[in-house]
Amino acid sequence: MTPVLARRNPAAKLAAALLFSLPLIVTLDPVAPAVAVTVELAVLPFFGVRPLTLLRRAAPLLLSIAGLLVTLLLFAADRSGTVLLDAGPVLLTTGVLWTALGMALRVLAIALPGLIVLATTDPTDLADALIQNARFSPRFALGALAAFRMVPLLTDEWRTLAAARRARGVDAGRNPIAAVRIFTSAAFALLVGAIRRGVRLATAMDARGFDARTPRTVARRQTFGHPDVLLMVAAAGLSAAALATSVLTGAFRPII
């Protein structure tokens, strides 16, 4: 049986993710995003997402957050508070630790809802819901769907490029400069291939009438009911509760 929140309308799940995560932008403290991350992890069973599955999907995000955390700890301008570590050029204080922790948790809290929605939503159903329920332009929704469907092709093409270079004996070895040059060349080749494929796909979609101005019919009806509204209201309420917790604990630091 499909978990209760995974059955909700795709447009409602996307709206709930935005309503929950976007208000967290207004504060710099780590308390509100920490509460938000706790809530996000608590609702995983109701979406049917396993923690290990979410961890694999969030691996690139976690690596980016780790880089952000290290950068802020080393180069942040605010060095107020008690000194925790003074090792030559590295000066770690409670102020910079609080700022770095808040930024890292905020990025994680804002990104996780989107990952959960994508893990439990079929892209075709999402495009249908955006057209039928959110009144998005079919051209935009179907174009975004086509682009999303092409993402796995980029991964396969990157592997093909890497295999072709290895077959020709192109290897950087232990030379970091050569590794950067080879990576840049492969990324440029991947970009050119993606642009060409996108142009061909856009031409094919236009030829098949996807850009027609006549009203479109739908093959898969997406219903939007009271449970979907309750999901959006609950998301907004939980986000407000996270901010309220930050204010009540005295940790709230407005971004402006």
CSV table of C-alpha atoms in Angstrom, one decimal, residues 24-224:
chain,number,residue,atom,x,y,z
A,24,LEU,CA,13.7,29.2,6.6
A,25,ILE,CA,15.6,31.7,4.4
A,26,VAL,CA,14.7,34.6,6.8
A,27,THR,CA,17.0,33.4,9.6
A,28,LEU,CA,20.7,32.7,10.0
A,29,ASP,CA,20.6,30.8,13.3
A,30,PRO,CA,20.9,27.0,13.4
A,31,VAL,CA,17.9,26.4,15.7
A,32,ALA,CA,15.1,26.8,13.1
A,33,PRO,CA,16.7,24.7,10.4
A,34,ALA,CA,17.6,22.0,13.0
A,35,VAL,CA,14.0,21.8,14.0
A,36,ALA,CA,13.0,21.7,10.3
A,37,VAL,CA,15.5,18.9,9.5
A,38,THR,CA,14.1,16.9,12.5
A,39,VAL,CA,10.6,17.3,11.2
A,40,GLU,CA,11.7,16.2,7.6
A,41,LEU,CA,13.3,13.1,8.9
A,42,ALA,CA,10.3,12.3,11.1
A,43,VAL,CA,7.9,12.3,8.1
A,44,LEU,CA,10.0,10.0,5.9
A,45,PRO,CA,7.9,6.9,6.8
A,46,PHE,CA,4.7,8.7,5.8
A,47,PHE,CA,6.3,9.3,2.4
A,48,GLY,CA,7.7,5.8,2.1
A,49,VAL,CA,11.3,6.9,1.7
A,50,ARG,CA,13.9,4.9,3.4
A,51,PRO,CA,16.8,6.7,5.2
A,52,LEU,CA,19.4,5.0,3.1
A,53,THR,CA,17.6,5.9,-0.1
A,54,LEU,CA,17.5,9.5,0.9
A,55,LEU,CA,21.1,9.4,1.9
A,56,ARG,CA,22.2,8.2,-1.5
A,57,ARG,CA,20.1,10.8,-3.3
A,58,ALA,CA,21.5,13.5,-0.9
A,59,ALA,CA,25.1,12.5,-1.3
A,60,PRO,CA,26.1,15.3,-3.7
A,61,LEU,CA,24.2,17.8,-1.4
A,62,LEU,CA,26.0,16.6,1.7
A,63,LEU,CA,29.4,16.9,-0.1
A,64,SER,CA,28.5,20.5,-1.1
A,65,ILE,CA,27.4,21.3,2.5
A,66,ALA,CA,30.7,19.9,3.8
A,67,GLY,CA,32.7,22.1,1.5
A,68,LEU,CA,30.5,25.1,2.5
A,69,LEU,CA,31.1,24.3,6.2
A,70,VAL,CA,34.9,24.1,5.8
A,71,THR,CA,35.0,27.3,3.8
A,72,LEU,CA,33.0,29.3,6.3
A,73,LEU,CA,35.0,27.9,9.2
A,74,LEU,CA,38.3,29.0,7.6
A,75,PHE,CA,37.4,32.3,5.8
A,76,ALA,CA,34.3,33.8,7.6
A,77,ALA,CA,34.8,37.4,8.5
A,78,ASP,CA,32.9,37.2,11.8
A,79,ARG,CA,35.4,36.0,14.5
A,80,SER,CA,33.5,37.1,17.5
A,81,GLY,CA,32.9,34.9,20.6
A,82,THR,CA,35.1,32.6,22.6
A,83,VAL,CA,38.2,31.3,20.9
A,84,LEU,CA,37.9,27.5,20.5
A,85,LEU,CA,41.0,26.9,18.4
A,86,ASP,CA,44.0,29.2,17.5
A,87,ALA,CA,46.4,27.4,15.2
A,88,GLY,CA,48.3,30.0,13.2
A,89,PRO,CA,46.0,31.2,10.3
A,90,VAL,CA,43.1,29.0,11.6
A,91,LEU,CA,41.1,30.9,14.2
A,92,LEU,CA,37.9,29.1,15.3
A,93,THR,CA,35.5,30.9,17.5
A,94,THR,CA,32.0,30.2,18.8
A,95,GLY,CA,30.6,33.0,16.6
A,96,VAL,CA,32.0,31.6,13.4
A,97,LEU,CA,31.0,28.0,14.4
A,98,TRP,CA,27.4,29.2,15.1
A,99,THR,CA,27.3,31.0,11.7
A,100,ALA,CA,28.7,28.0,9.8
A,101,LEU,CA,26.4,25.5,11.5
A,102,GLY,CA,23.4,27.7,10.8
A,103,MET,CA,24.3,28.1,7.1
A,104,ALA,CA,24.9,24.3,6.6
A,105,LEU,CA,21.7,23.3,8.4
A,106,ARG,CA,19.7,25.9,6.5
A,107,VAL,CA,20.9,24.6,3.1
A,108,LEU,CA,20.1,21.0,4.2
A,109,ALA,CA,16.6,22.0,5.6
A,110,ILE,CA,15.7,23.9,2.4
A,111,ALA,CA,16.9,21.1,0.0
A,112,LEU,CA,15.6,18.0,1.7
A,113,PRO,CA,11.9,18.6,1.0
A,114,GLY,CA,12.6,18.8,-2.7
A,115,LEU,CA,14.5,15.5,-2.6
A,116,ILE,CA,11.7,13.8,-0.7
A,117,VAL,CA,9.1,15.1,-3.2
A,118,LEU,CA,11.2,14.0,-6.2
A,119,ALA,CA,11.7,10.5,-4.6
A,120,THR,CA,8.0,9.9,-4.3
A,121,THR,CA,6.6,11.6,-7.4
A,122,ASP,CA,6.5,10.4,-11.0
A,123,PRO,CA,7.7,13.2,-13.3
A,124,THR,CA,4.8,12.7,-15.7
A,125,ASP,CA,2.3,12.9,-12.9
A,126,LEU,CA,4.0,16.1,-11.7
A,127,ALA,CA,3.8,17.7,-15.1
A,128,ASP,CA,0.1,16.7,-15.4
A,129,ALA,CA,-0.7,18.1,-12.0
A,130,LEU,CA,1.1,21.4,-12.8
A,131,ILE,CA,-1.0,21.8,-15.9
A,132,GLN,CA,-4.3,20.7,-14.5
A,133,ASN,CA,-4.2,22.0,-10.9
A,134,ALA,CA,-1.5,24.7,-10.8
A,135,ARG,CA,-2.6,26.1,-14.2
A,136,PHE,CA,1.0,26.1,-15.6
A,137,SER,CA,1.5,26.6,-19.3
A,138,PRO,CA,1.6,23.1,-21.0
A,139,ARG,CA,4.6,24.3,-23.0
A,140,PHE,CA,6.6,25.0,-19.8
A,141,ALA,CA,5.4,21.9,-17.9
A,142,LEU,CA,6.0,19.5,-20.8
A,143,GLY,CA,9.3,21.1,-21.7
A,144,ALA,CA,10.5,20.7,-18.0
A,145,LEU,CA,9.3,17.1,-18.1
A,146,ALA,CA,11.3,16.4,-21.3
A,147,ALA,CA,14.4,18.0,-19.8
A,148,PHE,CA,14.0,16.0,-16.6
A,149,ARG,CA,13.8,12.8,-18.6
A,150,MET,CA,17.1,13.7,-20.3
A,151,VAL,CA,19.1,13.9,-17.1
A,152,PRO,CA,19.9,10.1,-17.0
A,153,LEU,CA,21.1,10.4,-20.5
A,154,LEU,CA,23.7,12.9,-19.4
A,155,THR,CA,25.1,10.4,-16.9
A,156,ASP,CA,25.3,7.7,-19.5
A,157,GLU,CA,27.0,10.1,-21.9
A,158,TRP,CA,29.5,11.1,-19.3
A,159,ARG,CA,30.4,7.5,-18.8
A,160,THR,CA,30.7,7.0,-22.5
A,161,LEU,CA,33.1,10.0,-22.8
A,162,ALA,CA,35.2,8.7,-20.0
A,163,ALA,CA,35.5,5.2,-21.5
A,164,ALA,CA,36.3,6.7,-24.9
A,165,ARG,CA,39.1,8.8,-23.4
A,166,ARG,CA,40.5,5.8,-21.5
A,167,ALA,CA,40.4,3.7,-24.7
A,168,ARG,CA,42.5,6.4,-26.5
A,169,GLY,CA,45.0,6.4,-23.7
A,170,VAL,CA,44.0,9.9,-22.4
A,171,ASP,CA,44.8,9.7,-18.7
A,172,ALA,CA,45.9,12.4,-16.2
A,173,GLY,CA,47.7,10.0,-13.9
A,174,ARG,CA,48.7,11.9,-10.8
A,175,ASN,CA,49.0,15.3,-12.5
A,176,PRO,CA,46.2,17.5,-11.0
A,177,ILE,CA,46.6,20.1,-13.8
A,178,ALA,CA,46.1,17.5,-16.5
A,179,ALA,CA,43.1,16.1,-14.5
A,180,VAL,CA,41.5,19.6,-14.5
A,181,ARG,CA,42.2,20.0,-18.2
A,182,ILE,CA,40.7,16.6,-19.1
A,183,PHE,CA,37.7,17.2,-16.9
A,184,THR,CA,37.1,20.6,-18.5
A,185,SER,CA,37.3,19.2,-22.0
A,186,ALA,CA,34.9,16.4,-21.2
A,187,ALA,CA,32.4,18.8,-19.5
A,188,PHE,CA,32.5,21.0,-22.6
A,189,ALA,CA,31.9,18.0,-24.9
A,190,LEU,CA,29.0,17.0,-22.6
A,191,LEU,CA,27.5,20.5,-22.7
A,192,VAL,CA,27.7,20.6,-26.5
A,193,GLY,CA,26.0,17.2,-26.8
A,194,ALA,CA,23.3,18.2,-24.4
A,195,ILE,CA,22.6,21.4,-26.4
A,196,ARG,CA,22.4,19.5,-29.6
A,197,ARG,CA,20.1,16.9,-28.1
A,198,GLY,CA,17.9,19.6,-26.6
A,199,VAL,CA,17.5,21.4,-30.0
A,200,ARG,CA,16.5,18.1,-31.7
A,201,LEU,CA,14.1,17.3,-28.9
A,202,ALA,CA,12.5,20.8,-29.1
A,203,THR,CA,12.1,20.6,-32.9
A,204,ALA,CA,10.5,17.1,-32.6
A,205,MET,CA,8.1,18.4,-29.9
A,206,ASP,CA,7.1,21.3,-32.0
A,207,ALA,CA,6.6,19.0,-35.0
A,208,ARG,CA,4.2,16.9,-32.9
A,209,GLY,CA,2.1,19.8,-31.9
A,210,PHE,CA,3.3,20.3,-28.3
A,211,ASP,CA,3.4,24.1,-28.9
A,212,ALA,CA,-0.1,24.2,-30.4
A,213,ARG,CA,-2.3,27.1,-29.1
A,214,THR,CA,-5.5,24.9,-29.0
A,215,PRO,CA,-6.7,23.6,-25.6
A,216,ARG,CA,-5.1,20.3,-24.7
A,217,THR,CA,-7.0,17.3,-23.4
A,218,VAL,CA,-5.5,15.1,-20.6
A,219,ALA,CA,-5.2,11.3,-20.4
A,220,ARG,CA,-4.4,11.1,-16.7
A,221,ARG,CA,-6.7,13.2,-14.5
A,222,GLN,CA,-5.0,14.6,-11.3
A,223,THR,CA,-7.4,15.2,-8.4
A,224,PHE,CA,-6.8,18.0,-5.9
